[in-house]
GROMACS .gro file of N, CA and C in nm:
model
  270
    1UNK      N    1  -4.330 -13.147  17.689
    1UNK     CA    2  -4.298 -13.156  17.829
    1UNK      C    3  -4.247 -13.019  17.874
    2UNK      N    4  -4.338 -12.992  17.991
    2UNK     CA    5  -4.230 -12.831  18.082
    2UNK      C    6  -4.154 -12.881  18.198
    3UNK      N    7  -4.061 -12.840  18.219
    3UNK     CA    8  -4.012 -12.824  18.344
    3UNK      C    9  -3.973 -12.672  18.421
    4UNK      N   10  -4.005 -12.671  18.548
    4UNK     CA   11  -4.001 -12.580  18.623
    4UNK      C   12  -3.862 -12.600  18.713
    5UNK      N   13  -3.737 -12.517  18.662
    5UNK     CA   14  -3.643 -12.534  18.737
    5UNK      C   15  -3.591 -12.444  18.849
    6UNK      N   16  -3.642 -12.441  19.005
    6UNK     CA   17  -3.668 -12.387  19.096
    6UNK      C   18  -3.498 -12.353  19.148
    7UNK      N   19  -3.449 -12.241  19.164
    7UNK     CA   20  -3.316 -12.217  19.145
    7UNK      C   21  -3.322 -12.243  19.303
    8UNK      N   22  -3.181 -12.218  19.366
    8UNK     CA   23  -3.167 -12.232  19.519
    8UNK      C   24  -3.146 -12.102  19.548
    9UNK      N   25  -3.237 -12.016  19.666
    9UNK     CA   26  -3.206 -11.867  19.715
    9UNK      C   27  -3.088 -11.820  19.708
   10UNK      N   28  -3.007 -11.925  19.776
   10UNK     CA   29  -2.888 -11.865  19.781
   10UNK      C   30  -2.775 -11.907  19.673
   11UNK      N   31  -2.801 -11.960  19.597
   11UNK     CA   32  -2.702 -11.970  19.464
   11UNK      C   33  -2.641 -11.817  19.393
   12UNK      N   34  -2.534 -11.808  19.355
   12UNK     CA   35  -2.520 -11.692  19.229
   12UNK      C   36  -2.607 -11.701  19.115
   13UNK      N   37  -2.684 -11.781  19.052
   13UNK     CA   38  -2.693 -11.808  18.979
   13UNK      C   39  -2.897 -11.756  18.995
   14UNK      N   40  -2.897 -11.801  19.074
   14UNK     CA   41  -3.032 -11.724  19.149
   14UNK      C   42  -3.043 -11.608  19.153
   15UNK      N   43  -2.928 -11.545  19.229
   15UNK     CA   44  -2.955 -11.373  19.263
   15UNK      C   45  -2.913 -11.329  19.096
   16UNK      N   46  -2.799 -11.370  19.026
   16UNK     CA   47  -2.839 -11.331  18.887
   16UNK      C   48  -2.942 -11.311  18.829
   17UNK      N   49  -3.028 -11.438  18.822
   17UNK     CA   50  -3.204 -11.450  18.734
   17UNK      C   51  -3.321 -11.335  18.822
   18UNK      N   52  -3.302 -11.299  18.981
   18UNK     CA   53  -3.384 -11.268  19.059
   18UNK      C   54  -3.332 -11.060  19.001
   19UNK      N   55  -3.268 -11.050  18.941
   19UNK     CA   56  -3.190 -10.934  18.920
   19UNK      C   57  -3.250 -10.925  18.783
   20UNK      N   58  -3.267 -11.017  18.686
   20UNK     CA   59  -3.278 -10.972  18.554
   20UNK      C   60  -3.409 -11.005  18.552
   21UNK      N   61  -3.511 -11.070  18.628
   21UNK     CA   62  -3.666 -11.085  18.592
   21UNK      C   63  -3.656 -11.223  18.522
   22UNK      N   64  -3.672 -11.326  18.642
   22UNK     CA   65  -3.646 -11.472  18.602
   22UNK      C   66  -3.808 -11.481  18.502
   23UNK      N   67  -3.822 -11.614  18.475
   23UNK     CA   68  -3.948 -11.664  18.436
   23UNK      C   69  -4.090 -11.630  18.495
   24UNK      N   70  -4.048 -11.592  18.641
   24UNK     CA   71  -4.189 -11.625  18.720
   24UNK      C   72  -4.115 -11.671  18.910
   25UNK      N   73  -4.196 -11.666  18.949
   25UNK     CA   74  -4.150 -11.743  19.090
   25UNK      C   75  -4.237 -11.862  19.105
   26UNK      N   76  -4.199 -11.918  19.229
   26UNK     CA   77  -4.244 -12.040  19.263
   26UNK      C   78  -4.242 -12.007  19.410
   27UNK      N   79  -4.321 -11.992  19.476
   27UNK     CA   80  -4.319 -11.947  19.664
   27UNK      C   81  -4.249 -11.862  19.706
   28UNK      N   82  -4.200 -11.789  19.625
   28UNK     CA   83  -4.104 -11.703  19.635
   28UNK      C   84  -3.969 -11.690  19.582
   29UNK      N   85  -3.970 -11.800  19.566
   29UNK     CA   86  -3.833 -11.838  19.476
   29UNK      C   87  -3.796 -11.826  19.329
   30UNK      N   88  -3.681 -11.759  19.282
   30UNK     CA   89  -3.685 -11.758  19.139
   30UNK      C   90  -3.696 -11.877  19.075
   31UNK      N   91  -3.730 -11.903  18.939
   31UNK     CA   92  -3.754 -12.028  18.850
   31UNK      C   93  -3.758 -11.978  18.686
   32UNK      N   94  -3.761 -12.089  18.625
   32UNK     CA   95  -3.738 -12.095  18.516
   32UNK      C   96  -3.800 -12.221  18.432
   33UNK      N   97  -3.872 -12.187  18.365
   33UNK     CA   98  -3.953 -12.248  18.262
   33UNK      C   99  -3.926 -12.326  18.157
   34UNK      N  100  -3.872 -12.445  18.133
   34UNK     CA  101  -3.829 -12.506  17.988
   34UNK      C  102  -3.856 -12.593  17.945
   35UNK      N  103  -3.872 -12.587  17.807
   35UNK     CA  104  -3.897 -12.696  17.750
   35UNK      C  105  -3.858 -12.847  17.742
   36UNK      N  106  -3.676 -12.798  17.727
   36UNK     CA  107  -3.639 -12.950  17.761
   36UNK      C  108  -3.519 -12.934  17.889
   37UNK      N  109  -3.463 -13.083  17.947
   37UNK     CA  110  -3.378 -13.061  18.032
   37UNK      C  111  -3.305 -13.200  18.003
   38UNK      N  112  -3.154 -13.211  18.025
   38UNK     CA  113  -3.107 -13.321  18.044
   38UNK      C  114  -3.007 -13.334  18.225
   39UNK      N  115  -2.992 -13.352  18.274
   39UNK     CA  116  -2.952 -13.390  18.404
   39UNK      C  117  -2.787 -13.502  18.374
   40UNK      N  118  -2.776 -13.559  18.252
   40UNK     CA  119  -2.688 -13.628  18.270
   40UNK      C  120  -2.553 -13.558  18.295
   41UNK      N  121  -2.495 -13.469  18.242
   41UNK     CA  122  -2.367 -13.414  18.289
   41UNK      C  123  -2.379 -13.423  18.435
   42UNK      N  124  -2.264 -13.488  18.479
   42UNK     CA  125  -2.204 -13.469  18.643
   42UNK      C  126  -2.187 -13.302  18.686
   43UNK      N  127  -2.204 -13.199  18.620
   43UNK     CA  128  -2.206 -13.067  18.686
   43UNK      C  129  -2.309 -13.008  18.690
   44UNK      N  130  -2.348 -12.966  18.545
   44UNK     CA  131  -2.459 -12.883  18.520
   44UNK      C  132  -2.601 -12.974  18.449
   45UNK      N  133  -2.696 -12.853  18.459
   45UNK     CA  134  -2.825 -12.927  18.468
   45UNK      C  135  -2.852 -12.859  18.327
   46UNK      N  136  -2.880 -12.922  18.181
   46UNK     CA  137  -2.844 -12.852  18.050
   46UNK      C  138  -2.997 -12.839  18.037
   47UNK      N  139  -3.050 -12.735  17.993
   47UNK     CA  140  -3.187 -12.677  17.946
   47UNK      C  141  -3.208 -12.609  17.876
   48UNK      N  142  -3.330 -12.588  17.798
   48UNK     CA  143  -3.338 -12.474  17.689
   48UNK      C  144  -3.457 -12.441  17.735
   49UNK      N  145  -3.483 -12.264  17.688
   49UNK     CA  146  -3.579 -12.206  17.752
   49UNK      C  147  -3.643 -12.152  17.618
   50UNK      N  148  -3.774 -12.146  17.595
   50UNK     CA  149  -3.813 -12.071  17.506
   50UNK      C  150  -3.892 -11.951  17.482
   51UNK      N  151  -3.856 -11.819  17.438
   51UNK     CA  152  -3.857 -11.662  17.519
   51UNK      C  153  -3.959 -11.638  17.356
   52UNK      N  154  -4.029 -11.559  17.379
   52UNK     CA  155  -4.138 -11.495  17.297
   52UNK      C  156  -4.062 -11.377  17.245
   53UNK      N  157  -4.088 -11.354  17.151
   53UNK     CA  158  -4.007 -11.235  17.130
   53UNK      C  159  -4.016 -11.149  16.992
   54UNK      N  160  -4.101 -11.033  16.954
   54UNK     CA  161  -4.173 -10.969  16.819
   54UNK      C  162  -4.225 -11.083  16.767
   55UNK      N  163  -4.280 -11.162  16.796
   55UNK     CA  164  -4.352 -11.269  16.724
   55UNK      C  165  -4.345 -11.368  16.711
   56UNK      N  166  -4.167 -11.398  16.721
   56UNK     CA  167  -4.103 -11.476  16.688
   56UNK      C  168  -4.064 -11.598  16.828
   57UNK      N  169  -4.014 -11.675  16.791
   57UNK     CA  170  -3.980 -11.785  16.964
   57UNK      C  171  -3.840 -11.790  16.962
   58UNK      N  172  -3.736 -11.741  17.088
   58UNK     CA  173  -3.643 -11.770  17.059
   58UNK      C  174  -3.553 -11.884  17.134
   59UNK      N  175  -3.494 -11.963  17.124
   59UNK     CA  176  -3.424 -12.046  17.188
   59UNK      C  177  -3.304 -12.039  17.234
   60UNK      N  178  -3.323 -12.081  17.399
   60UNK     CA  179  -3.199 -12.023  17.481
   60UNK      C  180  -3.165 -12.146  17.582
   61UNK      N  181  -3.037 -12.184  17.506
   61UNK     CA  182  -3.008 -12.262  17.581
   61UNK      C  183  -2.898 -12.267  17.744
   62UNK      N  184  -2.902 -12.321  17.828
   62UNK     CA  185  -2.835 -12.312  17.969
   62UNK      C  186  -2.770 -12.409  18.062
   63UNK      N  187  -2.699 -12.369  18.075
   63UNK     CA  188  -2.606 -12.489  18.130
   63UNK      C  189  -2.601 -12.445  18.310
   64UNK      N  190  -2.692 -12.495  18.392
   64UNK     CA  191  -2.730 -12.427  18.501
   64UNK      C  192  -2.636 -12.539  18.618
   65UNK      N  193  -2.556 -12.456  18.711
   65UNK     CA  194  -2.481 -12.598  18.797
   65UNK      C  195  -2.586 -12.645  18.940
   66UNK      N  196  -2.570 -12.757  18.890
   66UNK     CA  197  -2.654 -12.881  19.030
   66UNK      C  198  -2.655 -12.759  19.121
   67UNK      N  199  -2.594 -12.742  19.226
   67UNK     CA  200  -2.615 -12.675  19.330
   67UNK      C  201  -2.666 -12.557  19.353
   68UNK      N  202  -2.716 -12.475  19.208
   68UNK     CA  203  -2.790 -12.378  19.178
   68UNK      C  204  -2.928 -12.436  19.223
   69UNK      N  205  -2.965 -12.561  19.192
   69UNK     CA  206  -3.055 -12.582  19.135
   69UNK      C  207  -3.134 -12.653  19.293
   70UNK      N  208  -3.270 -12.589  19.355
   70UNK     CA  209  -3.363 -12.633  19.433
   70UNK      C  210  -3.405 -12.810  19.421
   71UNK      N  211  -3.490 -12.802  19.319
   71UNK     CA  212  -3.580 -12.864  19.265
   71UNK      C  213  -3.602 -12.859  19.118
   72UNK      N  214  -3.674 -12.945  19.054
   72UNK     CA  215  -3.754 -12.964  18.946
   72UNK      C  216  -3.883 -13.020  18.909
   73UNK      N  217  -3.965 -12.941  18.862
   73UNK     CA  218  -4.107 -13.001  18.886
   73UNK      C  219  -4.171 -13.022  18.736
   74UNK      N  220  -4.182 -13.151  18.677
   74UNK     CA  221  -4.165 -13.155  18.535
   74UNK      C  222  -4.332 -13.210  18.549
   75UNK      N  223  -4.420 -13.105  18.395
   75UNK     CA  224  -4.518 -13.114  18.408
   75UNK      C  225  -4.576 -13.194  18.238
   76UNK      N  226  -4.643 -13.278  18.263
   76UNK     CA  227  -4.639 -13.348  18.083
   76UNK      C  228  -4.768 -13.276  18.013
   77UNK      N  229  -4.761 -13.323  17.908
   77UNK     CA  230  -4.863 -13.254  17.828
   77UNK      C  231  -4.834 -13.112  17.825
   78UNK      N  232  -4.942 -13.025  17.779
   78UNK     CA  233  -4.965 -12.868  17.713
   78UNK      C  234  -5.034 -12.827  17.795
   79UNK      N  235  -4.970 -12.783  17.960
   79UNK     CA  236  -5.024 -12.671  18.048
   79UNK      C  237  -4.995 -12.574  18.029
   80UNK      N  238  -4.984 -12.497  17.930
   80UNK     CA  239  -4.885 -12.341  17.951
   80UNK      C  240  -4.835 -12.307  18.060
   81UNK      N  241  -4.831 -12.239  18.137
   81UNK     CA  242  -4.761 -12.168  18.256
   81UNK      C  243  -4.829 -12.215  18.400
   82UNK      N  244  -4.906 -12.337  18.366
   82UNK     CA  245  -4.995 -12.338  18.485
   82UNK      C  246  -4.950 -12.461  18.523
   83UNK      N  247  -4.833 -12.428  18.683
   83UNK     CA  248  -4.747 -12.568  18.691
   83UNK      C  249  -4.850 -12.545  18.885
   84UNK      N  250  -4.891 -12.657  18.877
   84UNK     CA  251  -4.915 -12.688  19.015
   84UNK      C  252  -5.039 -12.642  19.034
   85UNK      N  253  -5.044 -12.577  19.174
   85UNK     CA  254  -5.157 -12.481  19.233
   85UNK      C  255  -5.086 -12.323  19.186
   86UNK      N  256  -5.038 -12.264  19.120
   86UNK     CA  257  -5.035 -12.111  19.087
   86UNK      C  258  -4.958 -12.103  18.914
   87UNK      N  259  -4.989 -11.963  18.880
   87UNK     CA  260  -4.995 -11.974  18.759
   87UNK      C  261  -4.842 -11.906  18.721
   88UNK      N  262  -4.751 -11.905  18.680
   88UNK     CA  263  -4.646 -11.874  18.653
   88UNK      C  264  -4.614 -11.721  18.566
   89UNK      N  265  -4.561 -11.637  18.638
   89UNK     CA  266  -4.584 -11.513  18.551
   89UNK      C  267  -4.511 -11.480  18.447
   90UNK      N  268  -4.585 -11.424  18.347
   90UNK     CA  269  -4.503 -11.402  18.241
   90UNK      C  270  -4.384 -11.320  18.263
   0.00000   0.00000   0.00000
């Protein structure tokens, strides 16, 4: 399973990721790519992201708060980067 977690413009947490070269955008908006997500904590939205890296895959996990957070657009099966109508940049 992917999920596409579409940050909110105006969050800190946004202009952070939009500063360091998030995942990719989504209409303009920064986002973020992960494998898994849980939603149950009452604050934050808990996810792990998984980053390519000399060969290797590394796992990064994130504790992102609700009100950071736009949307989520969770895609099943093995699309690689191809969530919707556009392709997600590396």
């Amino acid at each position: 399973m992917t999920y596409l977690i579409v940050l909110d413009p105006q969050s800190v947490t946004s202009r952070c990721y939009a500063s360091k070269g998030p995942d990719g955008t989504w209409f303009g908006q920064p986002c973020l790519v992960c494998t898994s997500m849980d939603a149950s904590h009452p604050l934050y939205l808990a996810v792990q992201r998984e980053i390519p890296h000399m060969g290797n895959t590394l796992k990064q996990r994130l504790h992102i708060p609700h009100e950071a957070v736009a949307f989520v657009i969770e895609a099943g099966g093995d699309q690689g980067r191809q969530q919707g109508f556009r392709s997600i940049a590396a």
